[in-house]
Amino acid sequence: MKSFTESDLLKSLPKQFFASLVDKVGKVMADGHDVINLGQGNPDQPTPPHIVEALQKAAANPKYHKYSPFRGYSFLKEAVATFYEREYGVTLDPEKEVAILFGGKAGLVEIPQCLLNPGDVVLVPDPGYPDYWSGVALARAEMAMMPLLAENGFLPDYEGLKEEVVRKAKLMFLNYPNNPTGATATEAFFADTVSFAAKHNICVVHDFAYGAIGFDGQKPISFLQVEGAKEVGIEIYTFSKTYNMAGWRIGFAVGNESVIAAINLLQDHLYVSLFGAIQEAAAVALLESQQCVHELVALYESRRNTFIHALREIGWNVTAPAGSFFAWLPVPTGWTSEQFADVLLERAHVVVAPGIGFGAHGEGYVRVGLLTSEERLQEAAARIAALHIF
Ligand SMILES: Cc1ncc(COP(=O)(O)O)c(C=O)c1O
């Protein structure tokens, strides 16, 4: 069979670091071992029943068997506005300041293509969610890394960025609660971000994927809560984590009107909007009781407490995450993150994600997802203890 070569654009895409991890895990599982996989970010709980029921009912509605309106149903955009007002006190114009997305990932990858020309510079958190890199590559733009260091609470230090980089930057990605570090942002940091972005003409994209997941009674703040934020950027929200709807592929972007217009324009060319029944069920998720969200956060917090406690008991000096469902754990001295993750996989059959997969400043850490039961998390800690590394 004839083999067609990939375009230069596809060839320029970043290599998927975690693909090799999946292969390694597959081999250990094929050998019949009981693997505890803490390496991924796939929520383990089902979608709350009232949302599933709303989808089941809506799926029977012939109206939704036709094409949806290109930019999504107004009822969903209005539900988004109601949700932001209720949760964050942020007022949004549903038609001008809300864009419906096929999941947060789609929006994050689209934005560089919406706003950048080849060679433009994007400020990207390091460590960070690797899909930011994909969007930058597809736009043929350049990345400039913003180190997230423990001593700064894993917030970027704008003062420390090189002047020439800042001058060229047109876009910046931020993400709090943060994947992979579990750090949360402060209002003061977001206020600094607004001033910095306004001064240098940078569009801020705040990825609020873990917006619902804050611990110790601290609700994570929305970037749009901060004065002037809408002037300089947008926020991306997803149903994947708040409502365990990762398989449904739905999210939205909110904020700056010109950026929302650009996203809508690109999407007019790429897709027709999502299945209407999914949009209806998503509106139900936003508008009805949030008890399921409170219960989910309590579940993650309890897992966090159990796991962090178990690791400290075995002598691993770890910091508890303030939000997200990840724990960011320092690798013992003398190991790279990949070597350490390999040993945990091969000798304890516990999968963790090596920090280097999230960027150069991820070296020295591994990421654990709190996405299994407390019993399994304790079992993972016990297996690690048995290696006598700590
Ligand atoms: C930081 C971050 N942003 C965005 C996403 C994308 O979520 P989705 O595409 O399911 O909305 C994820 C998912 O893992 C994530 O960790």
PDB file of C-alpha atoms and ligand atoms in Angstrom, residues 103-105 108 129 132 175 179 207 209-210 238 240-241 249, ligand 1:
ATOM      1  CA  GLY A 103     -14.053  20.088  25.818  1.00  0.00           C
ATOM      2  CA  GLY A 104     -11.455  22.342  27.338  1.00  0.00           C
ATOM      3  CA  LYS A 105      -8.674  20.737  25.324  1.00  0.00           C
ATOM      4  CA  LEU A 108      -6.934  25.439  24.468  1.00  0.00           C
ATOM      5  CA  TYR A 129      -0.382  20.644  30.783  1.00  0.00           C
ATOM      6  CA  TYR A 132      -0.752  23.946  25.457  1.00  0.00           C
ATOM      7  CA  ASN A 175      -3.857  27.138  35.045  1.00  0.00           C
ATOM      8  CA  ASN A 179      -2.032  20.531  36.830  1.00  0.00           C
ATOM      9  CA  ASP A 207      -7.397  27.260  32.139  1.00  0.00           C
ATOM     10  CA  ALA A 209     -10.266  22.965  34.429  1.00  0.00           C
ATOM     11  CA  TYR A 210     -10.001  22.269  38.179  1.00  0.00           C
ATOM     12  CA  THR A 238     -14.789  22.172  31.392  1.00  0.00           C
ATOM     13  CA  SER A 240     -14.964  16.954  32.623  1.00  0.00           C
ATOM     14  CA  LYS A 241     -13.772  17.397  36.196  1.00  0.00           C
ATOM     15  CA  ARG A 249     -16.479  16.384  25.449  1.00  0.00           C
TER      16      ARG A 249
HETATM   17  C1  LIG B   1      -4.988  21.411  32.998  1.00  0.00           C
HETATM   18  C2  LIG B   1      -6.016  20.820  32.113  1.00  0.00           C
HETATM   19  N1  LIG B   1      -6.637  21.595  31.231  1.00  0.00           N
HETATM   20  C3  LIG B   1      -7.547  21.117  30.404  1.00  0.00           C
HETATM   21  C4  LIG B   1      -7.906  19.793  30.413  1.00  0.00           C
HETATM   22  C5  LIG B   1      -8.873  19.348  29.369  1.00  0.00           C
HETATM   23  O1  LIG B   1     -10.018  18.808  29.803  1.00  0.00           O
HETATM   24  P1  LIG B   1     -11.165  18.471  28.787  1.00  0.00           P
HETATM   25  O2  LIG B   1     -10.622  18.508  27.398  1.00  0.00           O
HETATM   26  O3  LIG B   1     -11.637  17.125  29.161  1.00  0.00           O
HETATM   27  O4  LIG B   1     -12.185  19.510  28.985  1.00  0.00           O
HETATM   28  C6  LIG B   1      -7.291  18.925  31.310  1.00  0.00           C
HETATM   29  C7  LIG B   1      -7.612  17.496  31.298  1.00  0.00           C
HETATM   30  O5  LIG B   1      -6.936  16.654  31.780  1.00  0.00           O
HETATM   31  C8  LIG B   1      -6.326  19.459  32.192  1.00  0.00           C
HETATM   32  O6  LIG B   1      -5.681  18.692  33.074  1.00  0.00           O
END
